[in-house]
């Protein structure tokens, strides 16, 4: 790597670190002020990012958009009047979407509303109750065990108001109607790996994509509340999501572990490309599809079957810090996010550069001599590679397919593509085959 | 097995034994009185079984329905006037479809008309000449060798009359237009394994099927004379046979040997289901398709390619008693038939219960909370199984496919299906994919 | 082999040898007198062979037909006036398509126009410059090294005139519209293996094909200048080339090495048939497709994807004599060409005899008895083979497929086909599946 590249990388890591530290303390949820403030902050980084608002009560496929949750205060005072829990101390202290409470109660009465992790006595768990009216507090188990009998004052000043569910969408147009989707859930409060790491990775990726001189694909970046946000997006874009040729959900890329790629339901091209990308980046793991996880569940539902995989590091549930206060700023390293961004950039480069060329002289060979395309006019391209590219430039072979079949290197293939394209013998193909899934899409 | 189940099984075995003993002595052929009497007897067991009659001379595909064969007497008297062969002693003594004879002749003249089995000197062979006018007698080789020179009186009082070829058809309707076919040839006289065993197995299976509370498929039971009966059925039901999603020819299930399943020509779903069914029942053998055997030949002919396999025990030609008087009541055990009936019942259960569910919320996941479908409302179903079933309930996956892909047990899958179906999240699918052959049907 | 067969073979080898010796000395190119004279000579052997002429300047796909090259004289005189190179001595002495020159020049000036093979100092190389105006001489390197300083007289009396590019086409019609293509490039001067051997092999094959009593396929023999001739043929027959079901380019079959078959781009049926044919003929090699080589490049271009493979012995570039004066009459053996002709004949026999039969009684079995088709009427055919053939005669199985699936020998299959066809139970199938490529054709 050049010194300039190292410097650029360090600058980006510093920028990501700074964004992490800024966004981490905000109280987010699937609706409300914290979410909107986060989206506005992302829009400041990414001009063109638009906020979409879906009113409370709207049906999005099978889901109904809930009322907005607004939290003003949430605390518990102990028998001696001392403050023992306060959401101001940590966003995870309150069960997300808690209904209002303003009562005094005994410890026995309070106890079922207190959540802790006996196995991890120093950590605060993350709990939500978006769709079932409920309230509660989360705290370290070691604190819970010190609570003594007496009367507790419990206050949750929250409101459930008609409002909207919001998500952010940035579209960077390309030369064709085909699209690539990147999606990161943006609803979690004060959890650094899950999913500020994914959000921030996509911010940086979006910068890179927008800076490209040319884009064959349009790129859509989705920052939406988990599950219902993805469902809302899908429901409101029933036709346009058909343009998605490749997609990736990006989550948990700042924590420990090598990069993990989770395949699509039906084995899309994105799986093969990501396998190659990660193979080149070093140690990694490929995971089979399963209908759990993050929003890849929605994208891969049987009525949609979109070609959307998932990039993460250690998957949720495979690290104890998952959904606890231990998923904090010390748990996440900007170098780890940087590694994911680089993989995503390599993916874009590959998707942009790879395949989708059509031989414009498909019947018989071109007459090179007539076109002056001999010797040095080939610009270093190997004649064998030129022949292979022309033979396989049928809209059905990626460059890597060409390299595989010919036994030539990808560099030879690309050099041949370049000289052929420069001489008008190849057209970029805008049709369907490029990113079609291996299976059928309905 | 509960005591009740044991008792029910013993009752059924006794009932089958009694039916075997009743039907065994009757002189059947591909047409005529004995065949009609047999069909009438089956109709007494199976209300709704209808007799179809195809007039002599009718073309059914490539075949012409022959005249009916009526046999009044068939015997040979020896040089001393003593009766040496009489069809009243054994139905196999006369070549089935023998033309009339009433002559005295030398042993030399008679000899070509006498059929025996030198290797099995005590057994009478079974011979027919349905389509080529001929006459003859079958006898034990040890008796043949004792015949001495002299004048024999040969009498066959038979008629070839215009009449019909008859077959029996029972249709037990289901909730969809799709059908399952079971077929047993019913033409053989005094041969117990081939094929009273198959006929009787289907009688019992039809009872079970008719007693089901619900049937997704309609079930068609065919009791027809071999070859020409199946051809007649097929020829007269050219459109409706397209509804057959799965089918089985059932023959020779009362003799020795483990159950043998013969695959369909093009690898239909019935093959996979039967492989699983027999695998669960214990030792068994899977046989490749071949264009010989029984009526599976007709069902699998290239213009039809119906998904019809065959269930038998030791295949014809692999036991010496085949087509001889040794295929008698002592050769067949009702326990063996019972084993086949149980396999067929397991097949029906599987076909009825398996797969063909459609996620009614195919785009995105259902909102379980809104539907109250959480916790105990899942009725013990595992959330992971629920997610997998919803993801794969696309009309293309059987329950076993779901179990295979998810790595979950079939029980988990079924439990998830049950709770989802009960809550209106799955529909039974009535379309084509269910029973479509793996290959293409013309 | 019978003595007659041996005699016939020897006669044919003698005939091929004589043709080789006759055609070898002629100065051919991709256009012009020598080419037309060669085609006329082939037409004398093959009545019906027609000469096609494409005028100078015509576009054939991406190519423009060049002017004709006419060479009257080409020689170099040395400093002492002695003749040191003369095309009359060897056709390879002049760079094919050299423009006119009539000058005196120093050795230094002449030197860049002299081509030799330092590694093979005794051989004259073969050089062409069809599409780039240029001139030159080829000579043995050992001669080149003896040239001394001085003034050389360089004379090339050539003309570039408006005329035509010519190729020869023989069509031997068949009973269906489907065609088999055989193609040999005919442009090379005084090179025996490349490609008089292929031209002469096709002459003999055409005789055999024309002598067949029946031909299911039409056979098209193409004798065309390399590359541009094939492109011209393809361009002028855009619709009719779609009828090509199987094709072979035949080149370099008279030199050393076992027969080599180069597969088609998309894996056509011809590949499987040739693999079987060569397997029976003994040692051979199968080569993967690549977009280099001979006119298979044009036939397999992505817009055409015709099912055309290539038969040769040692491929070009794998023998040092390639494109040198050492590819002379001593390098080629008529026995080697004979071996290729026999393989091609076996291919034709197989293509003609194999598969493409349709059961005319596809639903159910035929009633053999009604048709008298029993016992000796089966003419020795095995009933099992008859059943298999009827079952698989669906237009999708070749005879070898039938043999493979049934486990019977090809002889049994053919015997059954013969008796069934003779009795009107099989039709030859004229449709598409027969020779369709395994992949799709656009």
PDB file of N, CA and C in Angstrom, chain A residues 59 61-64 131 227 264-265 289-291 297-298 300-305, chain B residues 359 361-367 369-371 387-388 390-392 394 396-397 405:
ATOM      1  N   UNK A  59     -50.668  -0.121   6.986  1.00  0.00           N
ATOM      2  CA  UNK A  59     -50.289  -1.523   6.849  1.00  0.00           C
ATOM      3  C   UNK A  59     -49.152  -1.618   5.830  1.00  0.00           C
ATOM      4  N   UNK A  61     -47.353  -4.659   4.079  1.00  0.00           N
ATOM      5  CA  UNK A  61     -47.562  -6.118   4.033  1.00  0.00           C
ATOM      6  C   UNK A  61     -48.340  -6.539   5.286  1.00  0.00           C
ATOM      7  N   UNK A  62     -47.830  -7.486   6.037  1.00  0.00           N
ATOM      8  CA  UNK A  62     -48.622  -7.994   7.157  1.00  0.00           C
ATOM      9  C   UNK A  62     -48.533  -7.126   8.406  1.00  0.00           C
ATOM     10  N   UNK A  63     -47.734  -6.056   8.351  1.00  0.00           N
ATOM     11  CA  UNK A  63     -47.427  -5.320   9.572  1.00  0.00           C
ATOM     12  C   UNK A  63     -48.172  -3.993   9.627  1.00  0.00           C
ATOM     13  N   UNK A  64     -48.518  -3.613  10.848  1.00  0.00           N
ATOM     14  CA  UNK A  64     -49.120  -2.291  11.062  1.00  0.00           C
ATOM     15  C   UNK A  64     -48.086  -1.391  11.712  1.00  0.00           C
ATOM     16  N   UNK A 131     -44.294  -4.226  20.317  1.00  0.00           N
ATOM     17  CA  UNK A 131     -45.661  -4.477  19.843  1.00  0.00           C
ATOM     18  C   UNK A 131     -46.595  -4.992  20.922  1.00  0.00           C
ATOM     19  N   UNK A 227     -36.533  -5.128  10.802  1.00  0.00           N
ATOM     20  CA  UNK A 227     -37.745  -5.868  10.472  1.00  0.00           C
ATOM     21  C   UNK A 227     -38.822  -4.960   9.870  1.00  0.00           C
ATOM     22  N   UNK A 264     -27.683 -16.235   0.144  1.00  0.00           N
ATOM     23  CA  UNK A 264     -29.088 -15.972  -0.148  1.00  0.00           C
ATOM     24  C   UNK A 264     -29.866 -17.287  -0.171  1.00  0.00           C
ATOM     25  N   UNK A 265     -31.168 -17.163  -0.069  1.00  0.00           N
ATOM     26  CA  UNK A 265     -32.041 -18.350  -0.055  1.00  0.00           C
ATOM     27  C   UNK A 265     -31.862 -19.221  -1.285  1.00  0.00           C
ATOM     28  N   UNK A 289     -27.803 -20.068   4.065  1.00  0.00           N
ATOM     29  CA  UNK A 289     -28.997 -19.272   4.362  1.00  0.00           C
ATOM     30  C   UNK A 289     -29.799 -19.926   5.476  1.00  0.00           C
ATOM     31  N   UNK A 290     -30.393 -19.091   6.307  1.00  0.00           N
ATOM     32  CA  UNK A 290     -31.409 -19.568   7.237  1.00  0.00           C
ATOM     33  C   UNK A 290     -32.367 -18.412   7.434  1.00  0.00           C
ATOM     34  N   UNK A 291     -33.595 -18.724   7.795  1.00  0.00           N
ATOM     35  CA  UNK A 291     -34.598 -17.647   7.855  1.00  0.00           C
ATOM     36  C   UNK A 291     -34.577 -16.903   9.183  1.00  0.00           C
ATOM     37  N   UNK A 297     -33.844 -11.812   6.241  1.00  0.00           N
ATOM     38  CA  UNK A 297     -35.069 -12.605   6.371  1.00  0.00           C
ATOM     39  C   UNK A 297     -36.185 -12.034   5.499  1.00  0.00           C
ATOM     40  N   UNK A 298     -36.335 -10.731   5.549  1.00  0.00           N
ATOM     41  CA  UNK A 298     -37.423 -10.104   4.786  1.00  0.00           C
ATOM     42  C   UNK A 298     -37.125 -10.151   3.287  1.00  0.00           C
ATOM     43  N   UNK A 300     -35.375 -12.188   1.673  1.00  0.00           N
ATOM     44  CA  UNK A 300     -35.406 -13.548   1.156  1.00  0.00           C
ATOM     45  C   UNK A 300     -36.721 -14.263   1.447  1.00  0.00           C
ATOM     46  N   UNK A 301     -37.756 -13.533   1.804  1.00  0.00           N
ATOM     47  CA  UNK A 301     -39.030 -14.215   2.054  1.00  0.00           C
ATOM     48  C   UNK A 301     -39.537 -14.796   0.731  1.00  0.00           C
ATOM     49  N   UNK A 302     -40.372 -15.851   0.828  1.00  0.00           N
ATOM     50  CA  UNK A 302     -40.662 -16.639  -0.380  1.00  0.00           C
ATOM     51  C   UNK A 302     -41.387 -15.878  -1.469  1.00  0.00           C
ATOM     52  N   UNK A 303     -42.085 -14.818  -1.117  1.00  0.00           N
ATOM     53  CA  UNK A 303     -42.761 -14.052  -2.154  1.00  0.00           C
ATOM     54  C   UNK A 303     -41.843 -13.036  -2.822  1.00  0.00           C
ATOM     55  N   UNK A 304     -40.660 -12.833  -2.273  1.00  0.00           N
ATOM     56  CA  UNK A 304     -39.750 -11.822  -2.812  1.00  0.00           C
ATOM     57  C   UNK A 304     -38.486 -12.456  -3.381  1.00  0.00           C
ATOM     58  N   UNK A 305     -37.852 -13.286  -2.571  1.00  0.00           N
ATOM     59  CA  UNK A 305     -36.643 -13.998  -3.001  1.00  0.00           C
ATOM     60  C   UNK A 305     -35.628 -13.075  -3.653  1.00  0.00           C
TER      61      UNK A 305
ATOM     62  N   UNK B 359     -47.412 -20.206   2.078  1.00  0.00           N
ATOM     63  CA  UNK B 359     -47.370 -19.079   2.990  1.00  0.00           C
ATOM     64  C   UNK B 359     -48.329 -18.013   2.455  1.00  0.00           C
ATOM     65  N   UNK B 361     -48.633 -15.083   3.692  1.00  0.00           N
ATOM     66  CA  UNK B 361     -47.959 -13.785   3.849  1.00  0.00           C
ATOM     67  C   UNK B 361     -46.563 -13.933   3.250  1.00  0.00           C
ATOM     68  N   UNK B 362     -46.497 -14.080   1.935  1.00  0.00           N
ATOM     69  CA  UNK B 362     -45.207 -14.476   1.357  1.00  0.00           C
ATOM     70  C   UNK B 362     -44.178 -13.362   1.302  1.00  0.00           C
ATOM     71  N   UNK B 363     -44.621 -12.105   1.372  1.00  0.00           N
ATOM     72  CA  UNK B 363     -43.672 -10.997   1.245  1.00  0.00           C
ATOM     73  C   UNK B 363     -43.352 -10.441   2.620  1.00  0.00           C
ATOM     74  N   UNK B 364     -42.142 -10.650   3.077  1.00  0.00           N
ATOM     75  CA  UNK B 364     -41.816 -10.276   4.446  1.00  0.00           C
ATOM     76  C   UNK B 364     -42.392 -11.305   5.397  1.00  0.00           C
ATOM     77  N   UNK B 365     -42.035 -11.153   6.654  1.00  0.00           N
ATOM     78  CA  UNK B 365     -42.557 -12.093   7.650  1.00  0.00           C
ATOM     79  C   UNK B 365     -43.922 -11.640   8.135  1.00  0.00           C
ATOM     80  N   UNK B 366     -44.727 -12.557   8.656  1.00  0.00           N
ATOM     81  CA  UNK B 366     -45.970 -12.133   9.304  1.00  0.00           C
ATOM     82  C   UNK B 366     -45.631 -11.385  10.604  1.00  0.00           C
ATOM     83  N   UNK B 367     -46.513 -10.490  10.989  1.00  0.00           N
ATOM     84  CA  UNK B 367     -46.346  -9.812  12.281  1.00  0.00           C
ATOM     85  C   UNK B 367     -47.006 -10.667  13.359  1.00  0.00           C
ATOM     86  N   UNK B 369     -46.816 -10.666  16.582  1.00  0.00           N
ATOM     87  CA  UNK B 369     -47.348  -9.991  17.765  1.00  0.00           C
ATOM     88  C   UNK B 369     -48.766  -9.484  17.497  1.00  0.00           C
ATOM     89  N   UNK B 370     -48.964  -8.889  16.329  1.00  0.00           N
ATOM     90  CA  UNK B 370     -50.275  -8.370  15.986  1.00  0.00           C
ATOM     91  C   UNK B 370     -51.315  -9.480  15.987  1.00  0.00           C
ATOM     92  N   UNK B 371     -50.872 -10.687  15.690  1.00  0.00           N
ATOM     93  CA  UNK B 371     -51.772 -11.824  15.592  1.00  0.00           C
ATOM     94  C   UNK B 371     -51.827 -12.618  16.896  1.00  0.00           C
ATOM     95  N   UNK B 387     -40.162 -20.340  11.344  1.00  0.00           N
ATOM     96  CA  UNK B 387     -39.507 -19.472  10.354  1.00  0.00           C
ATOM     97  C   UNK B 387     -39.152 -20.258   9.095  1.00  0.00           C
ATOM     98  N   UNK B 388     -38.626 -21.456   9.288  1.00  0.00           N
ATOM     99  CA  UNK B 388     -38.262 -22.260   8.123  1.00  0.00           C
ATOM    100  C   UNK B 388     -39.493 -22.631   7.300  1.00  0.00           C
ATOM    101  N   UNK B 390     -42.365 -21.078   7.077  1.00  0.00           N
ATOM    102  CA  UNK B 390     -42.861 -19.909   6.346  1.00  0.00           C
ATOM    103  C   UNK B 390     -41.959 -19.614   5.147  1.00  0.00           C
ATOM    104  N   UNK B 391     -40.671 -19.763   5.345  1.00  0.00           N
ATOM    105  CA  UNK B 391     -39.746 -19.419   4.262  1.00  0.00           C
ATOM    106  C   UNK B 391     -39.845 -20.399   3.099  1.00  0.00           C
ATOM    107  N   UNK B 392     -40.134 -21.635   3.402  1.00  0.00           N
ATOM    108  CA  UNK B 392     -40.137 -22.660   2.340  1.00  0.00           C
ATOM    109  C   UNK B 392     -41.544 -23.063   1.892  1.00  0.00           C
ATOM    110  N   UNK B 394     -43.660 -22.490  -0.261  1.00  0.00           N
ATOM    111  CA  UNK B 394     -43.817 -21.828  -1.548  1.00  0.00           C
ATOM    112  C   UNK B 394     -44.412 -22.761  -2.596  1.00  0.00           C
ATOM    113  N   UNK B 396     -43.269 -25.505  -3.450  1.00  0.00           N
ATOM    114  CA  UNK B 396     -42.221 -26.287  -4.113  1.00  0.00           C
ATOM    115  C   UNK B 396     -41.486 -27.219  -3.154  1.00  0.00           C
ATOM    116  N   UNK B 397     -41.794 -27.127  -1.890  1.00  0.00           N
ATOM    117  CA  UNK B 397     -41.081 -27.936  -0.906  1.00  0.00           C
ATOM    118  C   UNK B 397     -42.065 -28.844  -0.156  1.00  0.00           C
ATOM    119  N   UNK B 405     -33.688 -29.368   4.449  1.00  0.00           N
ATOM    120  CA  UNK B 405     -32.950 -28.110   4.280  1.00  0.00           C
ATOM    121  C   UNK B 405     -32.661 -27.437   5.618  1.00  0.00           C
TER     122      UNK B 405
END
